[in-house]
Amino acid sequence: MPTLVDVKKDGNTGYRSIVVTRCDSGIKSLDDAKGKVHAFADPDSTSGFAVPYFNMKEKLGIDPASYFAAIPFGGSHEADVQGVVNGTFDTASTYQDNDVNGVYQRMERKGMIEPGVICKIWESPEITSGPWTFRNDLPAEMIEDVTAAIEQFPAADPEGYKLYSSFDPADENPEVGFIRVDHDRYQWIVDMRAWIKEQRRGG
């Protein structure tokens, strides 16, 4: 059973799949992207394929195979974004941690693409990071005691926590502690993985 997950300074406990387009494309939402070329990153990518594909088909009623004019794989997140910049793709799937830190934002900072060219038009529910977990057959009191001890770690041993979290003074959004999570937090991800597995078996 999951109990705790790392939390960043900005409150994030994971990352999100996003769909991007050129800001000047006139595409403001997935509705506008119908009949356009949409690139997924890689068939083995969680945020670049599984999450957007599952959400489009199961949550939004969009079958990518027929909704878009074509759904090529760009090969990587950076290639997806670059393809949108170049006009090879109208939209593409990639990911971000938050609105200032993600694939296209890092590409802007590195000078790989011009700032202000890429805009986000959709984002997934949070893909929550892997949690601290315990076997279900362990005593509930023991699970609570250990969970509480881990929760107190950042305050009880700040230097030790810096080592645990690989603290980098230059990181503007470091890990700052833990928050409690339960199985429900991960259920949609479990469902998605089962769904993807079934699609591949059927395909």
Coordinates of N, CA and C in Angstrom, one line a residue:
M1 N 0.8 -1.2 0.0 CA 0.0 0.0 0.0 C 0.9 1.3 0.0
P2 N 0.5 2.3 -0.8 CA 1.3 3.5 -0.8 C 1.0 4.4 0.4
T3 N 2.0 5.1 0.9 CA 1.7 5.9 2.1 C 2.2 7.4 1.9
L4 N 3.4 7.5 1.3 CA 4.0 8.9 1.2 C 4.6 9.0 -0.2
V5 N 4.7 10.3 -0.7 CA 5.3 10.6 -1.9 C 6.1 11.9 -1.7
D6 N 7.2 12.1 -2.4 CA 8.0 13.3 -2.3 C 7.2 14.5 -2.8
V7 N 7.4 15.7 -2.2 CA 6.7 16.9 -2.6 C 7.8 18.0 -2.9
K8 N 7.6 18.7 -4.0 CA 8.5 19.8 -4.3 C 8.1 21.1 -3.6
K9 N 9.0 22.0 -3.7 CA 8.7 23.3 -3.1 C 7.4 24.0 -3.6
D10 N 7.1 23.8 -4.9 CA 5.9 24.4 -5.5 C 4.6 23.5 -5.2
G11 N 4.8 22.4 -4.5 CA 3.6 21.6 -4.2 C 3.4 20.4 -5.1
N12 N 4.2 20.3 -6.2 CA 4.1 19.3 -7.1 C 4.6 17.9 -6.5
T13 N 3.8 16.9 -6.9 CA 4.2 15.5 -6.4 C 4.4 14.6 -7.6
G14 N 4.6 15.2 -8.8 CA 4.7 14.4 -10.0 C 4.9 15.3 -11.2
Y15 N 4.4 14.8 -12.3 CA 4.6 15.6 -13.6 C 3.3 15.4 -14.4
R16 N 3.2 16.0 -15.6 CA 2.0 15.9 -16.4 C 2.4 15.8 -17.9
S17 N 1.6 15.0 -18.6 CA 1.8 14.9 -20.0 C 1.1 16.2 -20.6
I18 N 1.6 16.8 -21.6 CA 1.0 17.9 -22.2 C 1.0 17.8 -23.7
V19 N 0.1 18.5 -24.4 CA 0.1 18.6 -25.8 C 0.4 20.1 -26.2
V20 N 1.4 20.2 -27.1 CA 1.8 21.6 -27.5 C 1.6 21.8 -28.9
T21 N 1.6 23.1 -29.3 CA 1.5 23.5 -30.7 C 2.3 24.8 -30.9
R22 N 2.4 25.3 -32.1 CA 3.0 26.6 -32.3 C 1.9 27.6 -31.8
C23 N 2.4 28.6 -31.1 CA 1.5 29.6 -30.6 C 0.7 30.4 -31.7
D24 N 1.4 30.4 -32.9 CA 0.7 31.1 -34.0 C -0.1 30.2 -34.9
S25 N -0.3 28.9 -34.4 CA -1.0 28.0 -35.3 C -2.5 28.2 -35.4
G26 N -3.0 28.9 -34.5 CA -4.5 29.0 -34.4 C -5.2 27.9 -33.7
I27 N -4.4 26.9 -33.2 CA -4.9 25.8 -32.5 C -4.8 26.1 -31.0
K28 N -6.0 26.2 -30.4 CA -6.1 26.6 -29.0 C -6.5 25.4 -28.1
S29 N -7.0 24.3 -28.6 CA -7.4 23.2 -27.9 C -7.4 21.9 -28.7
L30 N -7.6 20.8 -28.1 CA -7.7 19.6 -28.9 C -8.8 19.6 -29.9
D31 N -9.9 20.3 -29.6 CA -11.0 20.5 -30.6 C -10.4 21.1 -31.9
D32 N -9.6 22.1 -31.8 CA -9.0 22.7 -33.0 C -8.0 21.8 -33.7
A33 N -7.5 20.8 -33.0 CA -6.5 19.9 -33.6 C -7.0 18.8 -34.5
K34 N -8.4 18.7 -34.5 CA -9.0 17.6 -35.4 C -8.5 17.8 -36.8
G35 N -8.1 16.6 -37.4 CA -7.7 16.6 -38.8 C -6.3 17.1 -39.0
K36 N -5.6 17.4 -37.9 CA -4.2 17.8 -38.0 C -3.2 16.7 -37.8
V37 N -2.0 16.9 -37.9 CA -0.9 15.9 -37.6 C -0.5 16.0 -36.2
H38 N -0.7 14.9 -35.4 CA -0.3 14.9 -34.0 C 0.8 13.9 -33.8
A39 N 1.9 14.3 -33.2 CA 3.0 13.4 -33.0 C 3.0 12.9 -31.5
F40 N 3.2 11.6 -31.3 CA 3.5 11.1 -30.0 C 5.0 10.9 -30.0
A41 N 5.6 10.8 -28.8 CA 7.0 10.8 -28.6 C 7.6 9.4 -29.0
D42 N 7.2 8.4 -28.3 CA 7.7 7.0 -28.4 C 6.7 6.0 -27.9
P43 N 6.5 4.9 -28.5 CA 5.5 4.0 -28.0 C 5.7 3.5 -26.6
D44 N 7.0 3.6 -26.1 CA 7.3 3.1 -24.7 C 7.2 4.3 -23.7
S45 N 6.9 5.5 -24.2 CA 6.9 6.6 -23.3 C 5.6 6.8 -22.6
T46 N 5.7 7.0 -21.2 CA 4.5 7.1 -20.4 C 3.8 8.5 -20.8
S47 N 4.6 9.6 -20.6 CA 4.0 10.9 -20.9 C 3.9 11.3 -22.3
G48 N 4.7 10.7 -23.2 CA 4.7 11.0 -24.6 C 3.8 10.2 -25.4
F49 N 3.3 9.1 -24.8 CA 2.3 8.3 -25.6 C 1.2 7.7 -24.7
A50 N 1.5 6.9 -23.7 CA 0.5 6.1 -23.0 C -0.5 7.1 -22.3
V51 N -0.1 8.1 -21.6 CA -1.0 9.0 -20.9 C -1.9 9.8 -21.8
P52 N -1.3 10.5 -22.8 CA -2.2 11.2 -23.7 C -3.1 10.3 -24.5
Y53 N -2.6 9.2 -25.0 CA -3.4 8.3 -25.8 C -4.6 7.8 -25.0
F54 N -4.3 7.3 -23.8 CA -5.3 6.8 -22.9 C -6.4 7.9 -22.6
N55 N -5.9 9.0 -22.2 CA -6.8 10.1 -21.8 C -7.7 10.6 -23.0
M56 N -7.1 10.7 -24.2 CA -7.8 11.0 -25.4 C -8.9 10.0 -25.7
K57 N -8.6 8.8 -25.7 CA -9.5 7.7 -26.1 C -10.5 7.4 -25.0
E58 N -10.1 7.3 -23.8 CA -11.0 6.8 -22.7 C -11.7 7.9 -21.9
K59 N -11.1 9.1 -21.9 CA -11.6 10.2 -21.1 C -12.3 11.3 -21.9
L60 N -11.7 11.5 -23.1 CA -12.2 12.6 -24.0 C -13.0 12.2 -25.2
G61 N -13.1 10.9 -25.4 CA -13.9 10.4 -26.5 C -13.2 10.7 -27.9
I62 N -11.9 10.8 -27.9 CA -11.1 11.0 -29.1 C -10.3 9.8 -29.5
D63 N -10.6 9.2 -30.7 CA -9.8 8.1 -31.2 C -8.7 8.7 -32.0
P64 N -7.4 8.8 -31.5 CA -6.4 9.5 -32.2 C -6.2 9.0 -33.6
A65 N -6.4 7.7 -33.9 CA -6.2 7.1 -35.2 C -7.1 7.7 -36.3
S66 N -8.3 8.1 -35.9 CA -9.2 8.6 -36.8 C -9.4 10.1 -36.6
Y67 N -9.1 10.6 -35.5 CA -9.4 12.1 -35.1 C -8.3 12.9 -35.8
F68 N -7.1 12.5 -35.8 CA -6.0 13.2 -36.4 C -5.7 12.7 -37.9
A69 N -5.1 13.6 -38.7 CA -4.8 13.2 -40.1 C -3.7 12.1 -40.0
A70 N -2.8 12.2 -39.1 CA -1.7 11.2 -38.9 C -1.2 11.3 -37.5
I71 N -0.7 10.2 -37.0 CA -0.2 10.1 -35.6 C 1.2 9.5 -35.6
P72 N 2.2 10.2 -36.2 CA 3.6 9.6 -36.2 C 4.2 9.6 -34.8
F73 N 5.3 8.9 -34.7 CA 6.1 9.0 -33.5 C 7.3 9.8 -33.9
G74 N 7.5 10.9 -33.0 CA 8.7 11.8 -33.3 C 10.0 11.1 -32.9
G75 N 10.0 10.2 -32.0 CA 11.2 9.5 -31.6 C 11.7 9.9 -30.3
S76 N 11.4 11.1 -29.8 CA 11.8 11.6 -28.5 C 10.9 12.9 -28.2
H77 N 11.0 13.3 -27.0 CA 10.2 14.5 -26.6 C 10.8 15.7 -27.3
E78 N 12.1 15.8 -27.3 CA 12.7 17.0 -28.0 C 12.4 17.0 -29.5
A79 N 12.4 15.8 -30.1 CA 12.1 15.7 -31.5 C 10.6 16.1 -31.8
D80 N 9.7 15.8 -30.9 CA 8.3 16.2 -31.0 C 8.2 17.7 -31.0
V81 N 8.8 18.3 -30.0 CA 8.8 19.8 -29.9 C 9.4 20.4 -31.1
Q82 N 10.6 20.0 -31.5 CA 11.3 20.5 -32.7 C 10.4 20.4 -33.9
G83 N 9.7 19.2 -34.0 CA 8.9 19.0 -35.2 C 7.7 20.0 -35.3
V84 N 7.2 20.4 -34.1 CA 6.1 21.4 -34.1 C 6.7 22.7 -34.4
V85 N 7.9 23.1 -33.9 CA 8.5 24.4 -34.3 C 8.7 24.4 -35.8
N86 N 9.2 23.3 -36.4 CA 9.5 23.3 -37.8 C 8.3 23.2 -38.7
G87 N 7.1 22.9 -38.1 CA 5.9 22.7 -38.9 C 5.7 21.3 -39.4
T88 N 6.6 20.4 -39.0 CA 6.4 19.0 -39.4 C 5.1 18.4 -38.8
F89 N 4.9 18.7 -37.5 CA 3.7 18.3 -36.8 C 2.9 19.5 -36.4
D90 N 1.6 19.4 -36.4 CA 0.8 20.5 -35.9 C 0.7 20.6 -34.4
T91 N 0.7 19.4 -33.8 CA 0.6 19.3 -32.3 C 1.5 18.1 -31.9
A92 N 1.9 18.0 -30.6 CA 2.7 16.9 -30.2 C 2.6 16.7 -28.7
S93 N 2.8 15.5 -28.3 CA 2.8 15.1 -26.8 C 4.2 15.2 -26.2
T94 N 4.3 15.8 -25.1 CA 5.5 15.8 -24.3 C 5.2 15.9 -22.8
Y95 N 6.0 16.5 -22.0 CA 5.7 16.6 -20.6 C 6.3 17.8 -19.9
Q96 N 5.8 18.1 -18.8 CA 6.3 19.2 -18.0 C 6.1 18.9 -16.5
D97 N 7.0 19.4 -15.6 CA 6.8 19.3 -14.2 C 5.8 20.4 -13.7
N98 N 6.0 21.6 -14.3 CA 5.1 22.8 -14.0 C 5.3 23.7 -15.2
D99 N 4.6 24.8 -15.2 CA 4.6 25.7 -16.3 C 5.9 26.4 -16.6
V100 N 6.9 26.3 -15.8 CA 8.2 26.9 -16.1 C 9.3 25.8 -16.2
N101 N 9.0 24.6 -16.0 CA 10.0 23.5 -16.1 C 9.4 22.3 -16.8
G102 N 9.8 22.1 -18.0 CA 9.4 21.0 -18.8 C 10.3 20.8 -20.0
V103 N 9.9 20.0 -21.0 CA 10.8 19.8 -22.1 C 11.0 21.0 -23.0
Y104 N 9.8 21.6 -23.4 CA 10.0 22.8 -24.3 C 10.6 24.0 -23.5
Q105 N 10.3 24.1 -22.2 CA 10.9 25.2 -21.5 C 12.5 25.0 -21.4
R106 N 12.9 23.8 -21.2 CA 14.4 23.6 -21.1 C 15.0 23.8 -22.5
M107 N 14.3 23.4 -23.5 CA 14.8 23.7 -24.9 C 14.9 25.2 -25.1
E108 N 14.0 26.0 -24.6 CA 14.1 27.4 -24.7 C 15.4 27.9 -24.0
R109 N 15.5 27.5 -22.8 CA 16.7 27.9 -22.0 C 18.0 27.6 -22.6
K110 N 18.1 26.4 -23.3 CA 19.3 26.0 -23.9 C 19.5 26.6 -25.3
G111 N 18.6 27.4 -25.7 CA 18.7 28.1 -27.0 C 18.4 27.1 -28.2
M112 N 17.8 26.0 -27.9 CA 17.4 25.1 -29.0 C 16.2 25.5 -29.8
I113 N 15.3 26.3 -29.1 CA 14.2 26.9 -29.8 C 14.0 28.3 -29.3
E114 N 13.3 29.1 -30.1 CA 13.0 30.5 -29.6 C 12.0 30.5 -28.6
P115 N 12.1 31.3 -27.5 CA 11.1 31.5 -26.5 C 9.8 32.0 -27.2
G116 N 8.7 31.6 -26.7 CA 7.4 32.1 -27.1 C 6.8 31.5 -28.4
V117 N 7.5 30.5 -28.9 CA 7.0 29.8 -30.2 C 6.0 28.7 -29.8
I118 N 6.3 28.0 -28.7 CA 5.5 26.8 -28.3 C 4.5 27.2 -27.2
C119 N 3.3 26.7 -27.4 CA 2.2 26.9 -26.4 C 1.6 25.6 -26.0
K120 N 1.2 25.5 -24.8 CA 0.5 24.3 -24.3 C -1.0 24.4 -24.5
I121 N -1.7 23.3 -25.0 CA -3.1 23.4 -25.2 C -3.9 22.3 -24.5
W122 N -3.2 21.4 -23.8 CA -3.8 20.4 -23.0 C -2.8 19.8 -22.0
E123 N -3.3 19.5 -20.8 CA -2.5 18.7 -19.9 C -3.3 17.6 -19.2
S124 N -2.6 16.6 -18.8 CA -3.2 15.4 -18.2 C -3.3 15.6 -16.7
P125 N -4.1 14.7 -16.1 CA -4.0 14.7 -14.6 C -2.6 14.4 -14.2
E126 N -2.3 14.7 -12.9 CA -0.9 14.5 -12.5 C -0.5 13.0 -12.5
I127 N 0.7 12.8 -13.1 CA 1.3 11.4 -13.0 C 2.1 11.4 -11.8
T128 N 1.6 11.0 -10.7 CA 2.2 11.1 -9.3 C 3.4 10.2 -9.3
S129 N 4.5 10.7 -8.7 CA 5.7 10.0 -8.5 C 5.6 8.7 -7.7
G130 N 6.5 7.8 -7.9 CA 6.4 6.6 -7.1 C 6.4 6.8 -5.6
P131 N 5.6 6.1 -4.9 CA 5.5 6.3 -3.5 C 6.3 5.4 -2.6
W132 N 6.4 5.7 -1.3 CA 6.8 4.8 -0.3 C 5.7 3.8 -0.1
T133 N 6.0 2.5 -0.2 CA 4.9 1.5 -0.1 C 5.2 0.5 1.0
F134 N 4.2 -0.1 1.5 CA 4.3 -1.2 2.6 C 3.4 -2.4 2.2
R135 N 3.8 -3.5 2.5 CA 3.0 -4.7 2.3 C 1.7 -4.6 3.1
N136 N 0.6 -5.0 2.5 CA -0.7 -4.9 3.2 C -0.8 -5.8 4.4
D137 N 0.1 -6.9 4.5 CA -0.1 -7.8 5.6 C 0.7 -7.4 6.9
L138 N 1.4 -6.2 6.8 CA 2.1 -5.7 7.9 C 1.1 -5.0 8.9
P139 N 1.4 -5.0 10.2 CA 0.6 -4.4 11.2 C 0.3 -2.9 10.9
A140 N -0.9 -2.5 11.0 CA -1.2 -1.1 10.7 C -0.5 -0.1 11.6
E141 N -0.3 -0.5 12.9 CA 0.4 0.4 13.8 C 1.9 0.6 13.4
M142 N 2.5 -0.5 12.9 CA 3.9 -0.4 12.5 C 4.0 0.5 11.2
I143 N 3.0 0.3 10.3 CA 3.0 1.1 9.1 C 2.9 2.6 9.4
E144 N 2.0 2.9 10.4 CA 1.8 4.3 10.8 C 3.1 4.8 11.5
D145 N 3.7 4.0 12.3 CA 4.9 4.5 13.0 C 6.1 4.8 12.1
V146 N 6.3 3.9 11.1 CA 7.4 4.1 10.1 C 7.0 5.3 9.2
T147 N 5.8 5.4 8.8 CA 5.3 6.5 7.9 C 5.6 7.8 8.6
A148 N 5.2 7.9 9.9 CA 5.3 9.2 10.7 C 6.8 9.5 10.8
A149 N 7.7 8.5 11.0 CA 9.1 8.7 11.2 C 9.7 9.3 9.9
I150 N 9.2 8.8 8.7 CA 9.7 9.3 7.4 C 9.3 10.7 7.2
E151 N 8.0 11.0 7.6 CA 7.5 12.3 7.4 C 8.3 13.3 8.2
Q152 N 8.8 12.9 9.4 CA 9.6 13.9 10.2 C 11.0 14.0 9.8
F153 N 11.5 13.2 8.9 CA 12.9 13.1 8.5 C 13.4 14.5 8.1
P154 N 12.7 15.3 7.2 CA 13.3 16.6 6.7 C 13.6 17.5 7.9
A155 N 12.7 17.6 8.8 CA 12.8 18.5 10.0 C 13.8 17.9 11.0
A156 N 13.8 16.6 11.2 CA 14.6 16.0 12.2 C 16.1 15.9 11.8
D157 N 16.3 15.8 10.5 CA 17.7 15.6 10.1 C 17.9 16.4 8.7
P158 N 17.9 17.7 8.8 CA 18.0 18.5 7.5 C 19.1 18.1 6.6
E159 N 20.3 17.9 7.2 CA 21.5 17.5 6.3 C 21.3 16.1 5.7
G160 N 20.8 15.2 6.5 CA 20.5 13.9 6.0 C 19.5 13.9 4.9
Y161 N 18.5 14.7 5.1 CA 17.4 14.8 4.0 C 18.0 15.4 2.7
K162 N 19.0 16.4 2.9 CA 19.6 16.9 1.7 C 20.3 15.8 0.9
L163 N 20.9 14.9 1.6 CA 21.6 13.8 0.9 C 20.6 12.9 0.3
Y164 N 19.5 12.6 1.0 CA 18.5 11.7 0.5 C 17.9 12.3 -0.8
S165 N 17.6 13.6 -0.8 CA 16.9 14.2 -1.9 C 17.8 14.7 -3.0
S166 N 19.1 14.4 -2.9 CA 20.1 14.9 -3.8 C 20.0 16.5 -4.0
F167 N 19.9 17.2 -2.9 CA 19.7 18.6 -2.9 C 20.8 19.3 -3.7
D168 N 20.3 20.2 -4.6 CA 21.1 21.1 -5.4 C 20.8 22.5 -5.1
P169 N 21.8 23.3 -4.6 CA 21.5 24.7 -4.3 C 21.0 25.5 -5.4
A170 N 21.3 25.1 -6.6 CA 20.9 25.8 -7.8 C 19.4 25.5 -8.3
D171 N 18.9 24.4 -7.7 CA 17.5 24.0 -8.0 C 16.5 24.9 -7.4
E172 N 15.7 25.6 -8.2 CA 14.7 26.5 -7.7 C 13.5 25.9 -7.2
N173 N 13.3 24.6 -7.5 CA 12.2 23.8 -7.0 C 12.6 22.5 -6.4
P174 N 13.3 22.5 -5.3 CA 13.8 21.2 -4.7 C 12.7 20.5 -4.0
E175 N 13.0 19.2 -3.7 CA 12.1 18.4 -2.8 C 12.2 19.0 -1.4
V176 N 11.0 19.1 -0.7 CA 11.1 19.7 0.6 C 10.5 18.8 1.7
G177 N 10.0 17.6 1.3 CA 9.4 16.7 2.2 C 8.5 15.7 1.6
F178 N 7.5 15.3 2.4 CA 6.6 14.2 1.9 C 5.1 14.6 2.2
I179 N 4.2 14.1 1.4 CA 2.8 14.2 1.7 C 2.2 12.8 1.6
R180 N 1.1 12.6 2.3 CA 0.5 11.2 2.3 C -0.4 11.0 1.1
V181 N -0.3 9.8 0.6 CA -1.1 9.4 -0.5 C -1.7 8.0 -0.2
D182 N -2.7 7.7 -1.0 CA -3.3 6.4 -0.9 C -3.5 5.7 -2.3
H183 N -4.0 4.5 -2.3 CA -4.2 3.8 -3.6 C -5.0 4.6 -4.6
D184 N -6.0 5.3 -4.1 CA -6.9 6.0 -5.1 C -6.1 7.0 -5.9
R185 N -5.0 7.6 -5.3 CA -4.2 8.6 -6.1 C -3.6 8.0 -7.3
Y186 N -3.4 6.7 -7.3 CA -2.7 6.0 -8.4 C -3.6 5.2 -9.3
Q187 N -4.9 5.1 -8.9 CA -5.8 4.2 -9.6 C -5.9 4.4 -11.1
W188 N -6.0 5.7 -11.5 CA -6.1 5.9 -13.0 C -4.9 5.5 -13.7
I189 N -3.7 5.6 -13.1 CA -2.5 5.1 -13.7 C -2.5 3.6 -13.8
V190 N -3.0 2.9 -12.8 CA -3.1 1.4 -12.8 C -4.1 1.0 -13.9
D191 N -5.2 1.7 -14.0 CA -6.2 1.5 -15.1 C -5.6 1.7 -16.4
M192 N -4.8 2.8 -16.6 CA -4.2 3.1 -17.9 C -3.2 2.0 -18.3
R193 N -2.4 1.5 -17.4 CA -1.4 0.5 -17.7 C -2.1 -0.8 -18.1
A194 N -3.2 -1.2 -17.4 CA -3.9 -2.4 -17.8 C -4.6 -2.2 -19.1
W195 N -5.1 -1.0 -19.4 CA -5.7 -0.7 -20.7 C -4.7 -0.8 -21.8
I196 N -3.6 -0.1 -21.7 CA -2.5 -0.2 -22.7 C -2.1 -1.6 -23.0
K197 N -1.9 -2.4 -21.9 CA -1.5 -3.8 -22.1 C -2.6 -4.6 -22.9
E198 N -3.8 -4.3 -22.6 CA -4.9 -5.0 -23.3 C -4.9 -4.5 -24.8
Q199 N -4.7 -3.3 -25.0 CA -4.7 -2.8 -26.4 C -3.6 -3.4 -27.2
R200 N -2.4 -3.6 -26.6 CA -1.3 -4.2 -27.3 C -1.5 -5.7 -27.5
R201 N -2.2 -6.3 -26.5 CA -2.5 -7.8 -26.7 C -3.5 -7.9 -27.8
G202 N -4.5 -7.0 -27.9 CA -5.5 -7.1 -28.9 C -5.0 -6.7 -30.3
G203 N -4.0 -5.8 -30.3 CA -3.4 -5.3 -31.6 C -2.5 -6.3 -32.2

